[in-house]
Short mmCIF file of C-alpha atoms in Angstrom, two decimals:
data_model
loop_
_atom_site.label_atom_id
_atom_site.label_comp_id
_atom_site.label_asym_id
_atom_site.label_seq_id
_atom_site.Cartn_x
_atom_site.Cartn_y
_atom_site.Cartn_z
CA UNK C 169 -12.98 -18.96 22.33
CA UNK C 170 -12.09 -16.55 24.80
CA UNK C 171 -10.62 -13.05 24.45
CA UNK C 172 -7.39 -13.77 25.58
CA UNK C 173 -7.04 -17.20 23.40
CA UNK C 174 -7.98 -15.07 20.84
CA UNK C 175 -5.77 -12.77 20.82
CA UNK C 176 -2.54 -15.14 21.27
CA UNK C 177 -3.76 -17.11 18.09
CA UNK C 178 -3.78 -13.89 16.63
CA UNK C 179 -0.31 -13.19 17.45
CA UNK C 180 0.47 -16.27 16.64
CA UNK C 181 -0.44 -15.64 13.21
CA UNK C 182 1.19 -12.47 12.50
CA UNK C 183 3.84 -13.36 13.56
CA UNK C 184 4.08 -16.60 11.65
CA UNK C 185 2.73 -13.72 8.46
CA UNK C 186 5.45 -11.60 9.15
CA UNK C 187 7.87 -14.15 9.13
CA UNK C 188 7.22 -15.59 6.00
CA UNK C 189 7.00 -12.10 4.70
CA UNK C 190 10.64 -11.71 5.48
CA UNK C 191 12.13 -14.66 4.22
CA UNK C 192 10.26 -13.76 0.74
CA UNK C 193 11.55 -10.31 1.08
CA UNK C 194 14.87 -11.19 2.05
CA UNK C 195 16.06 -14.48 1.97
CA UNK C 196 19.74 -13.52 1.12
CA UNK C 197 19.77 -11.37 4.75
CA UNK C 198 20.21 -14.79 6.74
CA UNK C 199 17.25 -13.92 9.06
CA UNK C 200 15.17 -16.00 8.35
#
Protein backbone atom coordinates (compact mmCIF):
# COMPACT_ATOMS: atom_id res chain seq x y z
CA UNK A 1 0.00 0.00 0.00
CA UNK A 2 1.40 3.16 -0.88
CA UNK A 3 1.67 6.40 1.11
CA UNK A 4 -0.75 8.23 -0.63
CA UNK A 5 -3.47 5.20 -0.70
CA UNK A 6 -2.82 5.21 2.69
CA UNK A 7 -3.55 8.16 3.66
CA UNK A 8 -6.98 8.57 1.60
CA UNK A 9 -8.22 5.27 3.35
CA UNK A 10 -7.35 7.01 6.30
CA UNK A 11 -9.44 9.88 5.55
CA UNK A 12 -11.78 7.86 4.46
CA UNK A 13 -12.20 6.50 7.78
CA UNK A 14 -12.35 9.46 9.87
CA UNK A 15 -14.41 10.80 8.16
CA UNK A 16 -16.85 7.94 7.98
CA UNK A 17 -15.80 8.01 12.37
CA UNK A 18 -16.71 11.40 12.57
CA UNK A 19 -19.79 11.03 10.91
CA UNK A 20 -21.22 8.45 12.83
CA UNK A 21 -20.00 10.33 15.82
CA UNK A 22 -22.38 13.07 14.91
CA UNK A 23 -25.42 11.40 14.18
CA UNK A 24 -24.96 9.64 17.81
CA UNK A 25 -24.29 12.99 19.22
CA UNK A 26 -26.92 14.71 17.51
CA UNK A 27 -29.37 13.04 15.65
CA UNK A 28 -32.20 15.62 16.41
CA UNK A 29 -29.76 18.50 14.53
CA UNK A 30 -30.83 17.06 10.98
CA UNK A 31 -27.14 16.77 9.89
CA UNK A 32 -26.72 13.78 9.64
Amino acid sequence: MTSSTLSRHTAAVTGHHVTQVCFALGPQTGDA
